[in-house]
PDB file of C-alpha atoms and ligand atoms in Angstrom:
ATOM      1  CA  MET A   1     125.005 109.124 124.670  1.00 88.00           C
ATOM      2  CA  ILE A   2     122.509 108.256 127.007  1.00 97.00           C
ATOM      3  CA  LYS A   3     121.261 109.622 130.351  1.00 98.00           C
ATOM      4  CA  PHE A   4     120.126 107.037 132.743  1.00 98.00           C
ATOM      5  CA  SER A   5     117.941 108.454 136.147  1.00 98.00           C
ATOM      6  CA  LYS A   6     119.456 107.003 139.034  1.00 98.00           C
ATOM      7  CA  GLU A   7     116.408 104.224 139.416  1.00 98.00           C
ATOM      8  CA  VAL A   8     117.566 102.946 136.113  1.00 98.00           C
ATOM      9  CA  GLU A   9     121.244 103.449 136.928  1.00 98.00           C
ATOM     10  CA  ALA A  10     121.225 101.381 139.875  1.00 98.00           C
ATOM     11  CA  ALA A  11     118.743  98.605 138.325  1.00 98.00           C
ATOM     12  CA  ILE A  12     121.614  98.373 135.368  1.00 97.00           C
ATOM     13  CA  ALA A  13     124.507  97.997 138.195  1.00 97.00           C
ATOM     14  CA  SER A  14     122.447  95.259 139.936  1.00 97.00           C
ATOM     15  CA  LYS A  15     121.063  93.637 137.215  1.00 97.00           C
ATOM     16  CA  LYS A  16     117.574  94.037 137.931  1.00 98.00           C
ATOM     17  CA  PRO A  17     114.907  93.760 135.193  1.00 98.00           C
ATOM     18  CA  ILE A  18     113.827  96.995 133.454  1.00 98.00           C
ATOM     19  CA  VAL A  19     110.547  97.978 131.708  1.00 99.00           C
ATOM     20  CA  ALA A  20     110.955 100.262 128.954  1.00 99.00           C
ATOM     21  CA  LEU A  21     107.725 102.840 128.706  1.00 98.00           C
ATOM     22  CA  GLU A  22     106.895 105.086 125.763  1.00 98.00           C
ATOM     23  CA  SER A  23     106.511 109.185 126.181  1.00 98.00           C
ATOM     24  CA  THR A  24     104.643 109.851 123.490  1.00 97.00           C
ATOM     25  CA  ILE A  25     101.565 108.453 125.227  1.00 97.00           C
ATOM     26  CA  ILE A  26     102.186 110.680 128.076  1.00 98.00           C
ATOM     27  CA  SER A  27     102.556 114.114 125.874  1.00 98.00           C
ATOM     28  CA  HIS A  28     100.300 113.699 122.737  1.00 97.00           C
ATOM     29  CA  GLY A  29      98.326 110.115 123.538  1.00 96.00           C
ATOM     30  CA  LEU A  30      96.199 111.288 127.261  1.00 97.00           C
ATOM     31  CA  PRO A  31      95.047 114.784 127.884  1.00 97.00           C
ATOM     32  CA  ARG A  32      96.355 116.586 130.877  1.00 97.00           C
ATOM     33  CA  PRO A  33      96.292 116.176 133.799  1.00 97.00           C
ATOM     34  CA  ARG A  34      95.600 112.863 133.597  1.00 97.00           C
ATOM     35  CA  ASN A  35      98.638 112.200 131.381  1.00 98.00           C
ATOM     36  CA  LEU A  36     101.134 112.777 134.822  1.00 98.00           C
ATOM     37  CA  ILE A  37      99.151 110.650 136.860  1.00 98.00           C
ATOM     38  CA  VAL A  38      98.752 107.699 134.679  1.00 98.00           C
ATOM     39  CA  ALA A  39     102.080 107.847 134.024  1.00 98.00           C
ATOM     40  CA  LYS A  40     103.226 107.923 137.626  1.00 98.00           C
ATOM     41  CA  GLU A  41     100.620 105.154 138.243  1.00 98.00           C
ATOM     42  CA  VAL A  42     102.526 102.774 135.537  1.00 98.00           C
ATOM     43  CA  GLU A  43     106.050 103.160 137.005  1.00 98.00           C
ATOM     44  CA  GLU A  44     104.460 101.825 140.220  1.00 98.00           C
ATOM     45  CA  ILE A  45     102.979  98.959 138.421  1.00 98.00           C
ATOM     46  CA  VAL A  46     106.278  98.233 136.885  1.00 98.00           C
ATOM     47  CA  ARG A  47     107.929  98.541 140.371  1.00 98.00           C
ATOM     48  CA  ALA A  48     104.950  96.873 142.442  1.00 98.00           C
ATOM     49  CA  THR A  49     105.807  94.163 140.054  1.00 98.00           C
ATOM     50  CA  GLY A  50     109.470  93.763 140.675  1.00 98.00           C
ATOM     51  CA  ALA A  51     111.095  95.330 138.065  1.00 98.00           C
ATOM     52  CA  VAL A  52     112.494  98.945 137.373  1.00 98.00           C
ATOM     53  CA  PRO A  53     110.719 101.523 135.042  1.00 98.00           C
ATOM     54  CA  ALA A  54     112.431 103.240 132.371  1.00 99.00           C
ATOM     55  CA  THR A  55     110.239 105.920 130.678  1.00 98.00           C
ATOM     56  CA  ILE A  56     112.049 107.241 127.504  1.00 98.00           C
ATOM     57  CA  ALA A  57     112.129 110.916 125.883  1.00 98.00           C
ATOM     58  CA  ILE A  58     114.648 113.364 124.827  1.00 98.00           C
ATOM     59  CA  ILE A  59     115.659 116.221 127.434  1.00 98.00           C
ATOM     60  CA  ASP A  60     117.046 119.116 125.791  1.00 97.00           C
ATOM     61  CA  GLY A  61     118.220 117.172 122.539  1.00 97.00           C
ATOM     62  CA  GLU A  62     119.811 114.116 125.205  1.00 98.00           C
ATOM     63  CA  ILE A  63     118.125 110.656 125.363  1.00 98.00           C
ATOM     64  CA  HIS A  64     116.984 110.246 128.709  1.00 98.00           C
ATOM     65  CA  VAL A  65     116.313 106.443 129.868  1.00 99.00           C
ATOM     66  CA  GLY A  66     114.201 106.721 133.160  1.00 98.00           C
ATOM     67  CA  LEU A  67     112.971 109.888 133.843  1.00 98.00           C
ATOM     68  CA  GLU A  68     113.346 111.889 137.154  1.00 98.00           C
ATOM     69  CA  GLU A  69     110.001 113.369 138.579  1.00 97.00           C
ATOM     70  CA  ASN A  70     110.927 116.841 136.987  1.00 98.00           C
ATOM     71  CA  GLU A  71     111.440 115.278 134.016  1.00 98.00           C
ATOM     72  CA  LEU A  72     108.645 113.483 133.531  1.00 98.00           C
ATOM     73  CA  ASP A  73     106.644 116.667 134.783  1.00 98.00           C
ATOM     74  CA  ARG A  74     107.908 118.791 131.771  1.00 98.00           C
ATOM     75  CA  ILE A  75     107.061 115.804 129.234  1.00 98.00           C
ATOM     76  CA  ALA A  76     103.375 115.512 130.687  1.00 98.00           C
ATOM     77  CA  ASN A  77     103.341 119.312 130.714  1.00 98.00           C
ATOM     78  CA  GLU A  78     105.458 121.519 128.443  1.00 97.00           C
ATOM     79  CA  ASP A  79     104.012 122.662 125.286  1.00 95.00           C
ATOM     80  CA  GLY A  80     106.950 122.613 122.819  1.00 93.00           C
ATOM     81  CA  VAL A  81     107.542 119.021 123.519  1.00 97.00           C
ATOM     82  CA  VAL A  82     107.364 117.415 119.866  1.00 97.00           C
ATOM     83  CA  LYS A  83     106.206 113.663 118.868  1.00 97.00           C
ATOM     84  CA  ALA A  84     109.363 112.162 117.608  1.00 98.00           C
ATOM     85  CA  SER A  85     110.214 109.369 115.769  1.00 98.00           C
ATOM     86  CA  THR A  86     113.559 107.588 115.213  1.00 98.00           C
ATOM     87  CA  ARG A  87     114.426 109.889 112.087  1.00 98.00           C
ATOM     88  CA  ASP A  88     114.044 113.254 114.504  1.00 98.00           C
ATOM     89  CA  LEU A  89     116.608 112.188 116.417  1.00 98.00           C
ATOM     90  CA  THR A  90     119.198 112.955 115.288  1.00 98.00           C
ATOM     91  CA  VAL A  91     117.885 116.391 114.538  1.00 98.00           C
ATOM     92  CA  LEU A  92     116.796 116.987 118.473  1.00 98.00           C
ATOM     93  CA  ALA A  93     120.291 115.836 119.418  1.00 97.00           C
ATOM     94  CA  ALA A  94     121.471 119.020 117.467  1.00 98.00           C
ATOM     95  CA  SER A  95     118.934 121.381 117.861  1.00 97.00           C
ATOM     96  CA  LYS A  96     118.931 120.453 122.018  1.00 97.00           C
ATOM     97  CA  LYS A  97     114.777 120.213 121.587  1.00 96.00           C
ATOM     98  CA  SER A  98     112.525 118.280 123.931  1.00 97.00           C
ATOM     99  CA  ALA A  99     110.594 115.291 122.472  1.00 98.00           C
ATOM    100  CA  ALA A 100     108.681 112.386 123.349  1.00 98.00           C
ATOM    101  CA  THR A 101     109.067 109.354 122.080  1.00 98.00           C
ATOM    102  CA  THR A 102     107.120 107.017 119.929  1.00 98.00           C
ATOM    103  CA  VAL A 103     107.266 103.355 119.757  1.00 98.00           C
ATOM    104  CA  ALA A 104     109.476 103.465 116.743  1.00 98.00           C
ATOM    105  CA  ALA A 105     111.951 105.722 119.085  1.00 98.00           C
ATOM    106  CA  THR A 106     111.297 104.201 122.159  1.00 98.00           C
ATOM    107  CA  ALA A 107     112.233 101.216 120.752  1.00 98.00           C
ATOM    108  CA  HIS A 108     115.475 101.610 119.342  1.00 98.00           C
ATOM    109  CA  ILE A 109     117.025 103.523 121.904  1.00 98.00           C
ATOM    110  CA  ALA A 110     115.497 100.737 124.889  1.00 98.00           C
ATOM    111  CA  ALA A 111     117.703  98.264 122.382  1.00 98.00           C
ATOM    112  CA  MET A 112     120.519 100.570 122.583  1.00 97.00           C
ATOM    113  CA  ALA A 113     120.370 100.988 126.467  1.00 98.00           C
ATOM    114  CA  GLY A 114     120.468  97.205 126.335  1.00 97.00           C
ATOM    115  CA  ILE A 115     116.724  97.048 127.896  1.00 98.00           C
ATOM    116  CA  SER A 116     114.805  93.970 126.329  1.00 97.00           C
ATOM    117  CA  VAL A 117     110.982  94.428 127.156  1.00 98.00           C
ATOM    118  CA  PHE A 118     108.776  97.500 126.740  1.00 98.00           C
ATOM    119  CA  ALA A 119     104.799  98.049 127.391  1.00 98.00           C
ATOM    120  CA  THR A 120     103.001 100.302 125.045  1.00 98.00           C
ATOM    121  CA  GLY A 121      99.008 101.142 124.663  1.00 97.00           C
ATOM    122  CA  GLY A 122      98.312 100.265 120.912  1.00 96.00           C
ATOM    123  CA  LEU A 123     100.975  99.885 118.520  1.00 97.00           C
ATOM    124  CA  GLY A 124     101.219 102.088 115.389  1.00 96.00           C
ATOM    125  CA  GLY A 125     100.409 100.576 111.326  1.00 97.00           C
ATOM    126  CA  VAL A 126      98.986 100.760 108.396  1.00 97.00           C
ATOM    127  CA  HIS A 127      96.391 103.957 108.125  1.00 94.00           C
ATOM    128  CA  ARG A 128      92.746 103.566 106.381  1.00 91.00           C
ATOM    129  CA  GLY A 129      91.883 105.575 103.910  1.00 82.00           C
ATOM    130  CA  ASP A 130      93.444 106.293 100.347  1.00 79.00           C
ATOM    131  CA  GLY A 131      96.009 108.018 101.320  1.00 81.00           C
ATOM    132  CA  PHE A 132      99.450 106.150 101.819  1.00 90.00           C
ATOM    133  CA  ASP A 133     100.194 106.021 105.931  1.00 93.00           C
ATOM    134  CA  GLU A 134     102.236 103.315 107.661  1.00 96.00           C
ATOM    135  CA  SER A 135     103.758 104.104 111.140  1.00 96.00           C
ATOM    136  CA  ALA A 136     107.551 103.759 111.693  1.00 97.00           C
ATOM    137  CA  ASP A 137     106.479 101.005 114.836  1.00 98.00           C
ATOM    138  CA  LEU A 138     106.228  98.781 112.023  1.00 98.00           C
ATOM    139  CA  ARG A 139     109.879  99.257 109.947  1.00 98.00           C
ATOM    140  CA  SER A 140     111.374  99.930 113.738  1.00 98.00           C
ATOM    141  CA  LEU A 141     109.690  96.284 115.209  1.00 98.00           C
ATOM    142  CA  SER A 142     111.480  94.508 112.010  1.00 98.00           C
ATOM    143  CA  ILE A 143     114.729  95.718 113.348  1.00 98.00           C
ATOM    144  CA  THR A 144     114.950  95.898 116.839  1.00 98.00           C
ATOM    145  CA  PRO A 145     115.236  93.364 118.928  1.00 98.00           C
ATOM    146  CA  ILE A 146     112.956  94.064 121.941  1.00 98.00           C
ATOM    147  CA  VAL A 147     109.724  92.122 123.755  1.00 98.00           C
ATOM    148  CA  LEU A 148     106.983  94.621 122.737  1.00 98.00           C
ATOM    149  CA  VAL A 149     103.706  94.070 124.856  1.00 98.00           C
ATOM    150  CA  CYS A 150     100.800  96.095 123.396  1.00 98.00           C
ATOM    151  CA  ALA A 151      96.882  95.679 123.329  1.00 98.00           C
ATOM    152  CA  GLY A 152      97.171  94.701 119.246  1.00 96.00           C
ATOM    153  CA  VAL A 153      96.879  98.137 117.096  1.00 94.00           C
ATOM    154  CA  LYS A 154      95.181 101.046 117.550  1.00 92.00           C
ATOM    155  CA  SER A 155      91.315 100.242 116.125  1.00 90.00           C
ATOM    156  CA  ILE A 156      91.744 103.580 113.931  1.00 92.00           C
ATOM    157  CA  LEU A 157      93.831 101.566 111.786  1.00 95.00           C
ATOM    158  CA  ASN A 158      93.355  99.333 109.420  1.00 96.00           C
ATOM    159  CA  VAL A 159      94.100  95.737 111.454  1.00 97.00           C
ATOM    160  CA  GLU A 160      94.171  93.128 108.171  1.00 97.00           C
ATOM    161  CA  ALA A 161      96.772  95.334 106.650  1.00 97.00           C
ATOM    162  CA  THR A 162      99.049  95.727 109.578  1.00 97.00           C
ATOM    163  CA  LEU A 163      99.128  92.488 110.163  1.00 98.00           C
ATOM    164  CA  GLU A 164     100.202  91.411 106.736  1.00 97.00           C
ATOM    165  CA  ARG A 165     102.895  93.975 106.552  1.00 98.00           C
ATOM    166  CA  LEU A 166     104.002  92.070 110.317  1.00 98.00           C
ATOM    167  CA  GLU A 167     104.043  88.551 108.453  1.00 98.00           C
ATOM    168  CA  THR A 168     106.132  90.908 105.769  1.00 98.00           C
ATOM    169  CA  LEU A 169     108.692  92.395 107.939  1.00 98.00           C
ATOM    170  CA  ALA A 170     108.937  88.848 109.732  1.00 98.00           C
ATOM    171  CA  VAL A 171     107.916  90.279 113.127  1.00 98.00           C
ATOM    172  CA  PRO A 172     106.444  87.294 115.474  1.00 98.00           C
ATOM    173  CA  VAL A 173     102.909  88.193 117.104  1.00 98.00           C
ATOM    174  CA  LEU A 174     101.821  86.130 119.564  1.00 98.00           C
ATOM    175  CA  GLY A 175      98.637  86.399 121.355  1.00 98.00           C
ATOM    176  CA  TYR A 176      98.352  86.416 125.288  1.00 98.00           C
ATOM    177  CA  LYS A 177      96.086  83.615 126.611  1.00 98.00           C
ATOM    178  CA  THR A 178      94.317  84.348 123.930  1.00 98.00           C
ATOM    179  CA  ASN A 179      93.912  83.284 119.810  1.00 98.00           C
ATOM    180  CA  LYS A 180      91.859  86.619 118.436  1.00 98.00           C
ATOM    181  CA  PHE A 181      94.065  89.456 117.265  1.00 98.00           C
ATOM    182  CA  PRO A 182      92.904  91.859 119.973  1.00 98.00           C
ATOM    183  CA  GLY A 183      91.484  95.371 118.942  1.00 96.00           C
ATOM    184  CA  PHE A 184      92.894  97.809 121.551  1.00 97.00           C
ATOM    185  CA  TYR A 185      89.925  99.435 122.846  1.00 97.00           C
ATOM    186  CA  LEU A 186      88.069  96.431 121.822  1.00 97.00           C
ATOM    187  CA  THR A 187      88.650  92.905 123.281  1.00 97.00           C
ATOM    188  CA  GLU A 188      89.020  91.487 119.994  1.00 97.00           C
ATOM    189  CA  SER A 189      89.995  92.806 116.180  1.00 97.00           C
ATOM    190  CA  GLY A 190      88.223  90.205 114.252  1.00 97.00           C
ATOM    191  CA  PHE A 191      91.669  88.675 112.934  1.00 98.00           C
ATOM    192  CA  GLU A 192      92.982  85.323 114.774  1.00 97.00           C
ATOM    193  CA  ILE A 193      96.493  85.152 116.066  1.00 97.00           C
ATOM    194  CA  GLU A 194      98.739  81.515 115.008  1.00 97.00           C
ATOM    195  CA  HIS A 195     100.980  81.731 118.199  1.00 98.00           C
ATOM    196  CA  ARG A 196      98.833  81.530 121.760  1.00 98.00           C
ATOM    197  CA  VAL A 197     101.303  81.535 125.096  1.00 98.00           C
ATOM    198  CA  GLU A 198      99.839  80.970 128.233  1.00 98.00           C
ATOM    199  CA  SER A 199     102.492  82.690 130.525  1.00 98.00           C
ATOM    200  CA  PRO A 200     105.539  85.270 131.083  1.00 98.00           C
ATOM    201  CA  GLU A 201     107.877  81.927 130.907  1.00 98.00           C
ATOM    202  CA  GLU A 202     106.768  80.798 127.852  1.00 98.00           C
ATOM    203  CA  ILE A 203     107.407  84.078 126.504  1.00 98.00           C
ATOM    204  CA  ALA A 204     110.509  84.251 128.061  1.00 98.00           C
ATOM    205  CA  ALA A 205     111.711  80.666 126.530  1.00 98.00           C
ATOM    206  CA  ILE A 206     110.834  82.134 122.992  1.00 98.00           C
ATOM    207  CA  TRP A 207     112.750  84.879 123.428  1.00 98.00           C
ATOM    208  CA  ASN A 208     115.937  82.670 124.270  1.00 97.00           C
ATOM    209  CA  GLN A 209     114.915  80.800 120.957  1.00 97.00           C
ATOM    210  CA  ARG A 210     116.411  83.976 118.699  1.00 95.00           C
ATOM    211  CA  GLU A 211     119.574  83.399 118.486  1.00 94.00           C
ATOM    212  CA  SER A 212     119.133  79.827 117.642  1.00 96.00           C
ATOM    213  CA  VAL A 213     117.767  80.166 114.870  1.00 96.00           C
ATOM    214  CA  ASN A 214     119.351  83.822 113.600  1.00 96.00           C
ATOM    215  CA  THR A 215     116.163  85.879 113.504  1.00 95.00           C
ATOM    216  CA  ALA A 216     117.745  87.885 116.626  1.00 94.00           C
ATOM    217  CA  GLU A 217     117.017  91.585 114.834  1.00 96.00           C
ATOM    218  CA  THR A 218     113.363  91.342 115.492  1.00 97.00           C
ATOM    219  CA  ALA A 219     111.109  92.338 117.680  1.00 98.00           C
ATOM    220  CA  ILE A 220     108.529  89.692 119.297  1.00 98.00           C
ATOM    221  CA  ILE A 221     105.248  91.328 119.639  1.00 98.00           C
ATOM    222  CA  VAL A 222     103.119  90.325 122.584  1.00 98.00           C
ATOM    223  CA  THR A 223      99.327  90.974 122.209  1.00 98.00           C
ATOM    224  CA  ASN A 224      97.562  91.335 125.697  1.00 98.00           C
ATOM    225  CA  PRO A 225      93.531  91.956 125.319  1.00 98.00           C
ATOM    226  CA  VAL A 226      91.752  94.511 127.472  1.00 98.00           C
ATOM    227  CA  LYS A 227      89.407  92.993 129.847  1.00 97.00           C
ATOM    228  CA  ASN A 228      87.063  95.924 129.724  1.00 97.00           C
ATOM    229  CA  GLU A 229      86.422  96.822 126.117  1.00 97.00           C
ATOM    230  CA  LEU A 230      84.733 100.081 124.885  1.00 98.00           C
ATOM    231  CA  ASP A 231      81.099  99.596 123.867  1.00 98.00           C
ATOM    232  CA  ARG A 232      81.099  98.274 120.416  1.00 97.00           C
ATOM    233  CA  ALA A 233      78.421 100.444 118.705  1.00 97.00           C
ATOM    234  CA  LEU A 234      80.139 103.519 120.438  1.00 98.00           C
ATOM    235  CA  HIS A 235      83.132 102.506 119.464  1.00 97.00           C
ATOM    236  CA  ASP A 236      82.201 102.081 115.876  1.00 96.00           C
ATOM    237  CA  THR A 237      80.534 105.841 115.876  1.00 98.00           C
ATOM    238  CA  LEU A 238      83.683 107.068 117.007  1.00 97.00           C
ATOM    239  CA  LEU A 239      85.256 105.749 114.455  1.00 96.00           C
ATOM    240  CA  THR A 240      83.037 106.850 111.580  1.00 96.00           C
ATOM    241  CA  ASN A 241      82.858 110.274 112.988  1.00 97.00           C
ATOM    242  CA  GLY A 242      86.470 110.831 113.990  1.00 97.00           C
ATOM    243  CA  LEU A 243      87.924 109.499 110.653  1.00 95.00           C
ATOM    244  CA  ALA A 244      85.470 111.699 108.588  1.00 96.00           C
ATOM    245  CA  ALA A 245      86.526 114.851 111.167  1.00 97.00           C
ATOM    246  CA  ALA A 246      89.872 114.099 110.574  1.00 95.00           C
ATOM    247  CA  THR A 247      89.379 114.184 106.620  1.00 94.00           C
ATOM    248  CA  ALA A 248      87.790 117.101 107.181  1.00 97.00           C
ATOM    249  CA  ALA A 249      90.141 118.709 108.967  1.00 97.00           C
ATOM    250  CA  HIS A 250      92.772 118.448 106.881  1.00 96.00           C
ATOM    251  CA  ILE A 251      94.836 116.228 109.604  1.00 95.00           C
ATOM    252  CA  THR A 252      97.900 114.467 107.692  1.00 92.00           C
ATOM    253  CA  GLY A 253     101.144 112.699 108.511  1.00 92.00           C
ATOM    254  CA  LYS A 254     102.104 112.340 112.228  1.00 93.00           C
ATOM    255  CA  ALA A 255      98.980 114.717 113.607  1.00 96.00           C
ATOM    256  CA  VAL A 256      96.668 111.823 112.203  1.00 93.00           C
ATOM    257  CA  THR A 257      97.144 109.263 115.631  1.00 94.00           C
ATOM    258  CA  PRO A 258      97.056 112.417 118.045  1.00 96.00           C
ATOM    259  CA  PHE A 259      93.562 114.091 116.359  1.00 97.00           C
ATOM    260  CA  LEU A 260      91.756 110.657 116.580  1.00 96.00           C
ATOM    261  CA  LEU A 261      92.447 109.253 120.050  1.00 96.00           C
ATOM    262  CA  GLU A 262      91.948 113.300 121.682  1.00 97.00           C
ATOM    263  CA  TYR A 263      88.384 113.099 119.414  1.00 97.00           C
ATOM    264  CA  PHE A 264      87.680 109.371 120.984  1.00 97.00           C
ATOM    265  CA  HIS A 265      88.469 110.199 124.389  1.00 97.00           C
ATOM    266  CA  ARG A 266      86.698 113.826 123.731  1.00 97.00           C
ATOM    267  CA  VAL A 267      83.594 112.680 121.628  1.00 98.00           C
ATOM    268  CA  SER A 268      83.269 109.755 124.251  1.00 97.00           C
ATOM    269  CA  GLU A 269      83.299 111.981 127.417  1.00 97.00           C
ATOM    270  CA  GLY A 270      86.337 110.123 128.851  1.00 97.00           C
ATOM    271  CA  LYS A 271      84.823 106.628 128.156  1.00 98.00           C
ATOM    272  CA  SER A 272      87.696 105.560 125.229  1.00 97.00           C
ATOM    273  CA  LEU A 273      89.999 107.373 128.037  1.00 97.00           C
ATOM    274  CA  ASP A 274      89.489 104.846 130.676  1.00 98.00           C
ATOM    275  CA  VAL A 275      90.085 102.343 128.058  1.00 98.00           C
ATOM    276  CA  ASN A 276      92.906 103.246 127.149  1.00 97.00           C
ATOM    277  CA  VAL A 277      94.179 103.946 130.652  1.00 98.00           C
ATOM    278  CA  GLU A 278      93.369 100.117 131.612  1.00 98.00           C
ATOM    279  CA  ILE A 279      95.572  99.137 128.601  1.00 98.00           C
ATOM    280  CA  ILE A 280      98.645 100.920 129.808  1.00 98.00           C
ATOM    281  CA  LYS A 281      98.335  99.565 133.339  1.00 98.00           C
ATOM    282  CA  SER A 282      97.742  96.217 132.175  1.00 98.00           C
ATOM    283  CA  ASN A 283     100.383  95.854 129.744  1.00 98.00           C
ATOM    284  CA  SER A 284     102.851  97.497 131.949  1.00 98.00           C
ATOM    285  CA  LYS A 285     102.440  95.019 134.508  1.00 98.00           C
ATOM    286  CA  LEU A 286     102.829  92.027 131.870  1.00 98.00           C
ATOM    287  CA  ALA A 287     105.445  93.476 130.313  1.00 99.00           C
ATOM    288  CA  ALA A 288     107.490  93.632 134.113  1.00 98.00           C
ATOM    289  CA  GLU A 289     106.618  89.980 134.384  1.00 98.00           C
ATOM    290  CA  ILE A 290     108.117  89.187 131.265  1.00 98.00           C
ATOM    291  CA  ALA A 291     111.319  91.275 132.357  1.00 98.00           C
ATOM    292  CA  LEU A 292     111.501  88.819 135.631  1.00 98.00           C
ATOM    293  CA  ALA A 293     111.033  85.541 134.019  1.00 98.00           C
ATOM    294  CA  ILE A 294     113.517  86.847 130.920  1.00 97.00           C
TER     295      ILE A 294
HETATM  296  N1  PSU B   1      99.248 103.590 122.356  1.00 95.44           N
HETATM  297  C1  PSU B   1      98.618 104.405 123.012  1.00 95.44           C
HETATM  298  N2  PSU B   1      98.692 105.721 122.630  1.00 95.44           N
HETATM  299  C2  PSU B   1      99.420 106.865 121.633  1.00 95.44           C
HETATM  300  C3  PSU B   1     100.738 105.827 120.995  1.00 95.44           C
HETATM  301  C4  PSU B   1     100.060 104.417 121.368  1.00 95.44           C
HETATM  302  O1  PSU B   1      97.552 103.832 123.520  1.00 95.44           O
HETATM  303  O2  PSU B   1      99.322 107.863 121.485  1.00 95.44           O
HETATM  304  C5  PSU B   1     101.322 106.129 120.364  1.00 95.44           C
HETATM  305  C6  PSU B   1     102.742 105.421 120.170  1.00 95.44           C
HETATM  306  O3  PSU B   1     103.763 106.538 120.222  1.00 95.44           O
HETATM  307  C7  PSU B   1     102.789 105.217 118.887  1.00 95.44           C
HETATM  308  C8  PSU B   1     102.604 106.420 118.381  1.00 95.44           C
HETATM  309  O4  PSU B   1     103.758 104.941 118.226  1.00 95.44           O
HETATM  310  O5  PSU B   1     101.035 106.568 118.765  1.00 95.44           O
HETATM  311  C9  PSU B   1     101.816 106.097 116.654  1.00 95.44           C
HETATM  312  O6  PSU B   1     101.729 106.876 115.596  1.00 95.44           O
HETATM  313  P1  PSU B   1     101.733 106.775 114.358  1.00 95.44           P
HETATM  314  O7  PSU B   1     100.605 106.749 113.912  1.00 95.44           O
HETATM  315  O8  PSU B   1     102.028 108.706 114.114  1.00 95.44           O
HETATM  316  O9  PSU B   1     102.806 106.355 113.933  1.00 95.44           O
HETATM  317 MN1   MN B   2     101.662 108.175 109.797  1.00 95.44          MN
END
């Protein structure tokens, strides 16, 4: 059912630590041509830390865990690559189409492949505004055993409502060297985190307690704040105007997040993009350290 890259297949055989990486960030989160460059750099960071990168995507209907170079290139550059959540996997398998996987679908597939650590940029969550829109990322993390490293939830979202949903869904949230819930582009979102951790070993120890307290079905979210945050005034202007632009353009459903990210990157003339790239790189490094500790 799963096609492994040569590198990931060898890592499984020799029991090397593996880090899952999502692909929607490549196809729908970052602009070309930087998306492919960053995707490769992130894989290199994981390798340099001593783990093996497994970028996950759907190629011609098949689940791929670890992408060969030409496959990574297809996800980054082909126009027909759609954004897929867990519910899309059956349809894609039957229609043999290609897709990039969101946090929800990537976590689902990684767990299926026996991978226990996953790095992304910002988690999806409850959207702002009057219409109801909650990312499938939250539901997926409540039923998928994986350590997810992120820089909090994307600041385009309703952070407070998202944290409440994570509490309801019984998904633990840890702050890496912080008690402040990170705000994706911003180091702090204004909300607190109860559980602060200081090292990858401490995170591994928490992960290893799941069976003993019978909570092995949920993910563990590790939040890693960005060091060089986006200018706050610029961030707030982008957010207000970006949300207004999305409403004016009648953007709904799964197009909302890619629209807002593209708006931020374009209007900030790449400033938000630089922060987004730093986030992904630093999360991938921490994820590799956690994978080694586990
Ligand atoms: N983090 C980023 N950039 C992204 C995403 C996360 O830095 O593009 C993607 C992830 O794939 C996440 C998705 O699962 O955005 C959330 O989309 P939605 O709100 O439609 O569930
Ligand atoms: Mn949505």
